[in-house]
Amino acid sequence: MAVRIIEKKIEDILSIMRNPAQVRNAGTLAHVDHGKTTTTDSLLMGAGLLSPKVAGKALAMDYVEIEQLRQMTVKAANISLYFEYEGKPYIINFVDTPGHVDFTGHVTRSLRVMDAR
Ligand SMILES: Nc1nc2c(ncn2[C@@H]2O[C@H](COP(=O)(O)OP(=O)(O)O)[C@@H](O)[C@H]2O)c(=O)[nH]1
Ligand SMILES: [Mg+2]
């Protein structure tokens, strides 16, 4: 698979972020072990932040040591992704949430920022 190289200056990204019409807030929401973090790896790959060679295995949003050891998300993790749609640039603020019932607080708090417009 070809890797999409995106070169954007920080000023360009900040300018998109300042325009709400070009910003979407979204995230994962599902039971534990249903592939939320794996899917998020694919989104990182699509935005050019993760190599296709490791996407799906890196589980990049599970970056805390205990998450990597347990192979389970324990807290919400956020990332801003740059995408273009119909020639227009967008920033997707994406939250990967935990699925285990013990961490429901992180999920309900994350729902407050997901508008998925
Ligand atoms: N068979 C299969 N396994 C998957 C798929 N997506 C994720 N997995 C596996 O399911 C396990 C849990 O994935 P993870 O993304 O951590 O789930 P999460 O708890 O919802 O974030 C991992 O071992 C993944 O490799 C899929 O589409 N098919
Ligand atoms: Mg997860």
PDB file of C-alpha atoms and ligand atoms in Angstrom:
ATOM      1  CA  MET A   1       0.000   0.000   0.000  1.00  0.00           C
ATOM      2  CA  ALA A   2       1.286   3.452  -0.859  1.00  0.00           C
ATOM      3  CA  VAL A   3       2.040   5.738   2.060  1.00  0.00           C
ATOM      4  CA  ARG A   4       0.475   9.161   1.762  1.00  0.00           C
ATOM      5  CA  ILE A   5       2.971  11.851   2.700  1.00  0.00           C
ATOM      6  CA  ILE A   6       1.301  14.925   4.110  1.00  0.00           C
ATOM      7  CA  GLU A   7       3.385  17.977   4.708  1.00  0.00           C
ATOM      8  CA  LYS A   8       1.507  20.605   6.611  1.00  0.00           C
ATOM      9  CA  LYS A   9       2.936  23.423   8.613  1.00  0.00           C
ATOM     10  CA  ILE A  10       1.732  23.904  12.181  1.00  0.00           C
ATOM     11  CA  GLU A  11       0.263  27.279  11.162  1.00  0.00           C
ATOM     12  CA  ASP A  12      -1.849  25.565   8.460  1.00  0.00           C
ATOM     13  CA  ILE A  13      -3.192  23.037  10.969  1.00  0.00           C
ATOM     14  CA  LEU A  14      -3.966  25.758  13.542  1.00  0.00           C
ATOM     15  CA  SER A  15      -5.775  27.799  10.914  1.00  0.00           C
ATOM     16  CA  ILE A  16      -8.027  24.803  10.071  1.00  0.00           C
ATOM     17  CA  MET A  17      -8.607  24.174  13.801  1.00  0.00           C
ATOM     18  CA  ARG A  18      -9.815  27.759  14.265  1.00  0.00           C
ATOM     19  CA  ASN A  19     -12.625  27.241  11.736  1.00  0.00           C
ATOM     20  CA  PRO A  20     -15.351  25.035  13.318  1.00  0.00           C
ATOM     21  CA  ALA A  21     -16.737  24.208   9.834  1.00  0.00           C
ATOM     22  CA  GLN A  22     -13.508  22.294   9.158  1.00  0.00           C
ATOM     23  CA  VAL A  23     -13.406  20.448  12.476  1.00  0.00           C
ATOM     24  CA  ARG A  24     -15.122  17.197  13.440  1.00  0.00           C
ATOM     25  CA  ASN A  25     -15.038  15.550  16.850  1.00  0.00           C
ATOM     26  CA  ALA A  26     -15.493  11.792  16.794  1.00  0.00           C
ATOM     27  CA  GLY A  27     -14.420   8.652  18.596  1.00  0.00           C
ATOM     28  CA  THR A  28     -14.814   4.966  19.265  1.00  0.00           C
ATOM     29  CA  LEU A  29     -17.586   3.518  21.411  1.00  0.00           C
ATOM     30  CA  ALA A  30     -17.963  -0.235  21.896  1.00  0.00           C
ATOM     31  CA  HIS A  31     -17.439  -3.116  24.298  1.00  0.00           C
ATOM     32  CA  VAL A  32     -13.886  -4.175  25.213  1.00  0.00           C
ATOM     33  CA  ASP A  33     -11.958  -6.205  22.598  1.00  0.00           C
ATOM     34  CA  HIS A  34     -14.210  -5.170  19.708  1.00  0.00           C
ATOM     35  CA  GLY A  35     -11.393  -3.597  17.683  1.00  0.00           C
ATOM     36  CA  LYS A  36     -11.688   0.094  18.631  1.00  0.00           C
ATOM     37  CA  THR A  37      -7.966   0.718  19.048  1.00  0.00           C
ATOM     38  CA  THR A  38      -7.163  -1.440  16.006  1.00  0.00           C
ATOM     39  CA  THR A  39      -9.579   0.661  13.924  1.00  0.00           C
ATOM     40  CA  THR A  40      -8.026   3.840  15.311  1.00  0.00           C
ATOM     41  CA  ASP A  41      -4.613   2.588  14.087  1.00  0.00           C
ATOM     42  CA  SER A  42      -6.131   2.453  10.582  1.00  0.00           C
ATOM     43  CA  LEU A  43      -7.331   6.047  10.904  1.00  0.00           C
ATOM     44  CA  LEU A  44      -3.828   7.112  11.973  1.00  0.00           C
ATOM     45  CA  MET A  45      -2.482   5.285   8.933  1.00  0.00           C
ATOM     46  CA  GLY A  46      -5.036   7.031   6.686  1.00  0.00           C
ATOM     47  CA  ALA A  47      -3.906  10.391   8.051  1.00  0.00           C
ATOM     48  CA  GLY A  48      -0.273   9.504   7.322  1.00  0.00           C
ATOM     49  CA  LEU A  49       0.767   9.205  10.985  1.00  0.00           C
ATOM     50  CA  LEU A  50       1.395   5.452  11.103  1.00  0.00           C
ATOM     51  CA  SER A  51       3.095   3.070   8.708  1.00  0.00           C
ATOM     52  CA  PRO A  52       0.830   0.490   7.022  1.00  0.00           C
ATOM     53  CA  LYS A  53       3.385  -2.109   8.162  1.00  0.00           C
ATOM     54  CA  VAL A  54       2.503  -1.595  11.831  1.00  0.00           C
ATOM     55  CA  ALA A  55      -1.070  -0.277  11.680  1.00  0.00           C
ATOM     56  CA  GLY A  56      -3.336  -2.737  13.510  1.00  0.00           C
ATOM     57  CA  LYS A  57      -0.446  -4.088  15.547  1.00  0.00           C
ATOM     58  CA  ALA A  58       1.020  -0.898  17.021  1.00  0.00           C
ATOM     59  CA  LEU A  59      -2.194  -0.014  18.913  1.00  0.00           C
ATOM     60  CA  ALA A  60      -0.697   3.465  19.052  1.00  0.00           C
ATOM     61  CA  MET A  61      -3.428   4.938  21.245  1.00  0.00           C
ATOM     62  CA  ASP A  62      -2.639   2.338  23.931  1.00  0.00           C
ATOM     63  CA  TYR A  63       0.632   4.111  24.625  1.00  0.00           C
ATOM     64  CA  VAL A  64       0.656   3.755  28.427  1.00  0.00           C
ATOM     65  CA  GLU A  65       2.799   0.815  29.616  1.00  0.00           C
ATOM     66  CA  ILE A  66      -0.035  -0.950  31.450  1.00  0.00           C
ATOM     67  CA  GLU A  67      -2.184  -0.767  28.297  1.00  0.00           C
ATOM     68  CA  GLN A  68       0.527  -2.403  26.196  1.00  0.00           C
ATOM     69  CA  LEU A  69       1.136  -5.050  28.873  1.00  0.00           C
ATOM     70  CA  ARG A  70      -2.556  -5.886  29.318  1.00  0.00           C
ATOM     71  CA  GLN A  71      -3.416  -5.344  25.638  1.00  0.00           C
ATOM     72  CA  MET A  72      -6.346  -3.273  26.846  1.00  0.00           C
ATOM     73  CA  THR A  73      -7.224   0.425  26.761  1.00  0.00           C
ATOM     74  CA  VAL A  74      -7.642   1.841  30.249  1.00  0.00           C
ATOM     75  CA  LYS A  75      -8.091   5.543  29.535  1.00  0.00           C
ATOM     76  CA  ALA A  76      -9.361   7.748  26.743  1.00  0.00           C
ATOM     77  CA  ALA A  77      -6.691   8.933  24.294  1.00  0.00           C
ATOM     78  CA  ASN A  78      -7.053  11.820  21.853  1.00  0.00           C
ATOM     79  CA  ILE A  79      -5.449  12.584  18.516  1.00  0.00           C
ATOM     80  CA  SER A  80      -5.995  15.240  15.861  1.00  0.00           C
ATOM     81  CA  LEU A  81      -6.036  13.818  12.335  1.00  0.00           C
ATOM     82  CA  TYR A  82      -5.684  15.720   9.079  1.00  0.00           C
ATOM     83  CA  PHE A  83      -7.894  14.550   6.228  1.00  0.00           C
ATOM     84  CA  GLU A  84      -9.002  15.996   2.922  1.00  0.00           C
ATOM     85  CA  TYR A  85     -12.553  15.443   1.664  1.00  0.00           C
ATOM     86  CA  GLU A  86     -13.769  16.661  -1.726  1.00  0.00           C
ATOM     87  CA  GLY A  87     -10.650  18.809  -1.942  1.00  0.00           C
ATOM     88  CA  LYS A  88     -11.224  20.527   1.405  1.00  0.00           C
ATOM     89  CA  PRO A  89      -9.003  20.077   4.461  1.00  0.00           C
ATOM     90  CA  TYR A  90     -10.454  18.936   7.775  1.00  0.00           C
ATOM     91  CA  ILE A  91      -9.164  18.188  11.246  1.00  0.00           C
ATOM     92  CA  ILE A  92     -10.782  15.201  12.958  1.00  0.00           C
ATOM     93  CA  ASN A  93     -10.298  15.284  16.707  1.00  0.00           C
ATOM     94  CA  PHE A  94     -10.597  11.602  17.532  1.00  0.00           C
ATOM     95  CA  VAL A  95     -10.990   9.907  20.921  1.00  0.00           C
ATOM     96  CA  ASP A  96     -10.255   6.202  21.391  1.00  0.00           C
ATOM     97  CA  THR A  97     -12.151   5.127  24.500  1.00  0.00           C
ATOM     98  CA  PRO A  98     -11.778   2.087  26.784  1.00  0.00           C
ATOM     99  CA  GLY A  99     -14.429  -0.641  26.548  1.00  0.00           C
ATOM    100  CA  HIS A 100     -14.178  -2.229  29.975  1.00  0.00           C
ATOM    101  CA  VAL A 101     -17.010  -1.318  32.346  1.00  0.00           C
ATOM    102  CA  ASP A 102     -14.473  -0.309  35.026  1.00  0.00           C
ATOM    103  CA  PHE A 103     -13.498   2.697  32.894  1.00  0.00           C
ATOM    104  CA  THR A 104     -16.989   3.928  31.989  1.00  0.00           C
ATOM    105  CA  GLY A 105     -16.177   7.385  33.402  1.00  0.00           C
ATOM    106  CA  HIS A 106     -13.635   7.951  30.619  1.00  0.00           C
ATOM    107  CA  VAL A 107     -16.243   6.975  28.029  1.00  0.00           C
ATOM    108  CA  THR A 108     -19.038   9.229  29.287  1.00  0.00           C
ATOM    109  CA  ARG A 109     -16.601  12.146  29.555  1.00  0.00           C
ATOM    110  CA  SER A 110     -15.379  11.500  25.994  1.00  0.00           C
ATOM    111  CA  LEU A 111     -18.959  11.490  24.710  1.00  0.00           C
ATOM    112  CA  ARG A 112     -19.173  15.152  25.699  1.00  0.00           C
ATOM    113  CA  VAL A 113     -16.630  16.047  23.002  1.00  0.00           C
ATOM    114  CA  MET A 114     -17.843  13.725  20.232  1.00  0.00           C
ATOM    115  CA  ASP A 115     -20.303  15.547  18.015  1.00  0.00           C
ATOM    116  CA  ALA A 116     -19.760  13.482  14.849  1.00  0.00           C
ATOM    117  CA  ARG A 117     -21.370  16.194  12.736  1.00  0.00           C
TER     118      ARG A 117
HETATM  119  N1  LIG B   1     -10.440 -11.282  13.888  1.00  0.00           N
HETATM  120  C1  LIG B   1     -10.360  -9.966  14.100  1.00  0.00           C
HETATM  121  N2  LIG B   1      -9.694  -9.564  15.189  1.00  0.00           N
HETATM  122  C2  LIG B   1      -9.631  -8.236  15.412  1.00  0.00           C
HETATM  123  C3  LIG B   1     -10.212  -7.290  14.533  1.00  0.00           C
HETATM  124  N3  LIG B   1      -9.995  -6.037  15.020  1.00  0.00           N
HETATM  125  C4  LIG B   1      -9.279  -6.228  16.152  1.00  0.00           C
HETATM  126  N4  LIG B   1      -9.044  -7.527  16.384  1.00  0.00           N
HETATM  127  C5  LIG B   1      -8.297  -8.120  17.507  1.00  0.00           C
HETATM  128  O1  LIG B   1      -9.084  -7.983  18.674  1.00  0.00           O
HETATM  129  C6  LIG B   1      -8.257  -7.720  19.801  1.00  0.00           C
HETATM  130  C7  LIG B   1      -8.706  -6.475  20.503  1.00  0.00           C
HETATM  131  O2  LIG B   1      -8.507  -5.371  19.640  1.00  0.00           O
HETATM  132  P1  LIG B   1      -8.495  -3.880  20.209  1.00  0.00           P
HETATM  133  O3  LIG B   1      -8.411  -2.980  19.015  1.00  0.00           O
HETATM  134  O4  LIG B   1      -7.461  -3.715  21.282  1.00  0.00           O
HETATM  135  O5  LIG B   1      -9.960  -3.791  20.886  1.00  0.00           O
HETATM  136  P2  LIG B   1     -10.605  -2.636  21.774  1.00  0.00           P
HETATM  137  O6  LIG B   1     -10.612  -3.116  23.189  1.00  0.00           O
HETATM  138  O7  LIG B   1     -12.012  -2.483  21.244  1.00  0.00           O
HETATM  139  O8  LIG B   1      -9.788  -1.381  21.578  1.00  0.00           O
HETATM  140  C8  LIG B   1      -6.819  -7.632  19.268  1.00  0.00           C
HETATM  141  O9  LIG B   1      -6.190  -8.878  19.509  1.00  0.00           O
HETATM  142  C9  LIG B   1      -7.004  -7.365  17.799  1.00  0.00           C
HETATM  143  O10 LIG B   1      -5.931  -7.859  17.036  1.00  0.00           O
HETATM  144  C10 LIG B   1     -10.907  -7.779  13.371  1.00  0.00           C
HETATM  145  O11 LIG B   1     -11.446  -7.028  12.559  1.00  0.00           O
HETATM  146  N5  LIG B   1     -10.936  -9.113  13.209  1.00  0.00           N
HETATM  147 MG    MG B   2      -8.843  -0.215  22.979  1.00  0.00          MG
END
